[in-house]
Amino acid sequence: NLSELIKSLLINYESIFINKNQHLEKNIEDDIFVVADKDRISEVLINLLVNANKYTGEGGNIKVKLYNEGQFAVITVSDNGIGIPKEDLPFIYERFYRSEKSRSRDYGGSGLGLSIAKAIIKAHNGTINVESILNQGTKFTVKLPIIN
Ligand code: ATP
Ligand code: MG
């Protein structure tokens, strides 16, 4: 039950957002089921949540949504943080890649999270995509095949 998994992750990770005075908006549709490795999908979602938290300043807004779109469960994690420069977008899923913007501002991290996320989602026959505007924010969209 992807809905319950996401709800419990959001409860467990609520404190990282509270600590930066970030507003967390949740819009989680009930009872969306997928066939998936629960631990691996949790790992993907935690990286997206931690990224949104880390690359968004104090008082920012983070939105997490889950909804059913035809044969896919769609998860979106959006923030209004530092954004990713357009020229860096093609590389963010590469191992150890970190945008110049994140490195220069001294955010912690190894640059592995998204490469692992991409491999995990691919292994589930899903997709992961990003939309980002520098200094405005970032939105990650993960789609996983649904069972009906
Ligand atoms: P870690 O291995 O701890 O996850 P990381 O967060 O630096 O380290 P990734 O999660 O793979 O690595 O992200 C790669 C890079 O993409 C980041 O270093 C950052 O430059 C950029 N990035 C990822 N998510 C966001 C986001 N929500 N807002 C802005 N930049 C982001
Ligand atoms: Mg990360």
XYZ file of C-alpha atoms and ligand atoms in Angstrom:
180
model
C 0.000 0.000 0.000
C 1.957 2.955 -1.345
C -0.441 5.405 0.313
C 0.268 4.036 3.782
C 4.016 3.832 3.096
C 4.190 7.503 2.103
C 2.026 8.615 5.031
C 4.285 6.811 7.506
C 7.466 8.202 5.894
C 6.024 11.713 6.124
C 5.345 11.225 9.834
C 8.850 9.833 10.427
C 10.537 12.668 8.500
C 8.314 15.532 9.659
C 10.980 16.797 12.070
C 13.529 17.669 9.341
C 10.972 20.078 7.881
C 9.925 21.474 11.265
C 13.605 22.103 12.077
C 13.897 24.439 9.049
C 10.460 25.983 9.605
C 9.386 24.534 6.259
C 5.716 24.052 5.515
C 4.894 20.494 4.436
C 1.772 20.105 2.307
C 0.546 16.517 1.877
C -2.014 15.322 -0.626
C -2.000 11.531 -0.470
C -4.765 9.567 -2.179
C -5.820 6.480 -0.185
C -5.277 2.828 -1.095
C -2.973 2.975 -4.088
C -1.271 -0.407 -4.436
C 1.904 -1.297 -6.291
C 4.070 -4.411 -6.483
C 7.383 -3.158 -5.175
C 10.287 -3.611 -2.819
C 9.119 -1.539 0.140
C 12.611 -0.789 1.475
C 13.971 0.265 -1.904
C 10.981 2.508 -2.658
C 11.327 4.025 0.823
C 14.987 4.752 0.041
C 13.977 6.624 -3.136
C 11.314 8.659 -1.364
C 13.575 9.483 1.575
C 16.236 10.818 -0.796
C 13.654 13.029 -2.527
C 12.325 14.307 0.812
C 15.828 14.960 2.186
C 16.832 16.696 -1.053
C 13.745 18.935 -0.940
C 14.514 19.766 2.693
C 18.249 20.314 2.124
C 18.002 22.413 -1.036
C 15.204 24.644 0.269
C 15.792 27.444 2.739
C 14.197 28.233 6.066
C 10.472 28.825 5.787
C 10.187 27.175 2.373
C 7.311 25.095 1.069
C 7.495 21.384 0.307
C 4.601 19.541 -1.323
C 4.178 15.779 -1.513
C 1.409 14.253 -3.609
C 0.274 10.764 -4.504
C -2.448 10.100 -7.033
C -3.659 7.474 -9.457
C -3.185 8.269 -13.157
C -4.459 5.409 -15.293
C -2.046 2.496 -14.941
C 0.417 4.487 -12.831
C 0.766 5.667 -9.259
C 2.206 9.166 -9.470
C 4.285 10.615 -6.642
C 5.451 14.211 -6.792
C 7.823 15.974 -4.418
C 8.067 19.713 -5.057
C 9.906 22.510 -3.311
C 10.465 26.213 -3.745
C 14.168 25.996 -3.025
C 17.425 26.831 -4.822
C 16.544 24.968 -8.010
C 18.949 23.297 -10.417
C 20.685 25.217 -13.225
C 19.344 24.151 -16.625
C 22.814 23.071 -17.773
C 23.120 20.691 -14.782
C 19.755 18.920 -15.286
C 21.054 16.275 -17.756
C 23.650 15.109 -15.194
C 21.827 14.920 -11.861
C 21.249 11.139 -12.090
C 24.942 10.423 -12.639
C 26.857 8.884 -9.756
C 28.625 11.480 -7.584
C 27.226 14.378 -9.614
C 26.456 17.436 -7.536
C 25.343 20.717 -9.055
C 27.888 23.513 -8.762
C 25.244 25.442 -6.893
C 24.947 22.815 -4.156
C 28.712 22.291 -3.895
C 29.592 25.949 -3.715
C 27.051 26.541 -0.993
C 28.465 23.657 1.002
C 25.443 21.394 1.365
C 26.343 17.927 2.575
C 25.922 14.911 0.312
C 27.750 12.477 -1.928
C 25.736 12.838 -5.130
C 24.623 9.207 -5.074
C 20.993 9.499 -3.987
C 19.440 10.230 -7.383
C 21.547 7.678 -9.291
C 20.398 4.993 -6.848
C 16.815 6.295 -7.086
C 16.870 6.093 -10.871
C 18.172 2.492 -10.843
C 15.542 1.425 -8.291
C 12.669 3.032 -10.197
C 13.881 1.550 -13.479
C 13.996 -1.910 -11.859
C 10.304 -1.394 -10.959
C 9.390 -0.493 -14.562
C 8.708 3.063 -13.469
C 10.014 6.494 -14.396
C 11.570 9.424 -12.540
C 11.583 12.931 -13.972
C 12.565 16.393 -12.839
C 11.417 19.910 -13.602
C 13.403 22.732 -12.072
C 13.870 26.455 -12.342
C 16.943 28.048 -10.821
C 16.135 30.018 -7.665
C 12.450 29.051 -7.936
C 12.192 25.383 -7.146
C 12.236 21.780 -8.173
C 9.661 19.079 -8.777
C 10.430 15.369 -8.991
C 7.803 13.026 -10.453
C 7.980 9.274 -9.896
C 5.585 6.917 -11.693
C 5.135 3.279 -10.704
C 2.891 0.724 -12.413
C -0.327 0.099 -10.440
C -2.080 -3.184 -9.729
C -5.853 -3.133 -10.047
P 23.259 12.213 -1.429
O 24.088 11.122 -2.027
O 23.455 12.395 0.036
O 21.815 12.097 -1.810
P 23.109 14.624 -2.967
O 21.799 15.013 -2.343
O 24.082 15.717 -3.281
O 23.854 13.550 -2.051
P 21.563 13.511 -5.140
O 20.405 13.257 -4.243
O 21.944 12.455 -6.131
O 22.889 13.816 -4.315
O 21.308 14.853 -5.952
C 22.268 15.247 -6.951
C 22.341 16.759 -7.043
O 21.120 17.236 -7.618
C 22.455 17.479 -5.707
O 23.789 17.576 -5.259
C 21.893 18.854 -6.056
O 22.863 19.620 -6.721
C 20.791 18.499 -7.058
N 19.451 18.385 -6.424
C 18.784 17.246 -6.113
N 17.567 17.518 -5.583
C 17.458 18.872 -5.569
C 16.432 19.783 -5.150
N 15.270 19.364 -4.644
N 16.675 21.109 -5.299
C 17.852 21.545 -5.830
N 18.855 20.748 -6.232
C 18.668 19.427 -6.111
Mg 20.298 13.450 -2.064
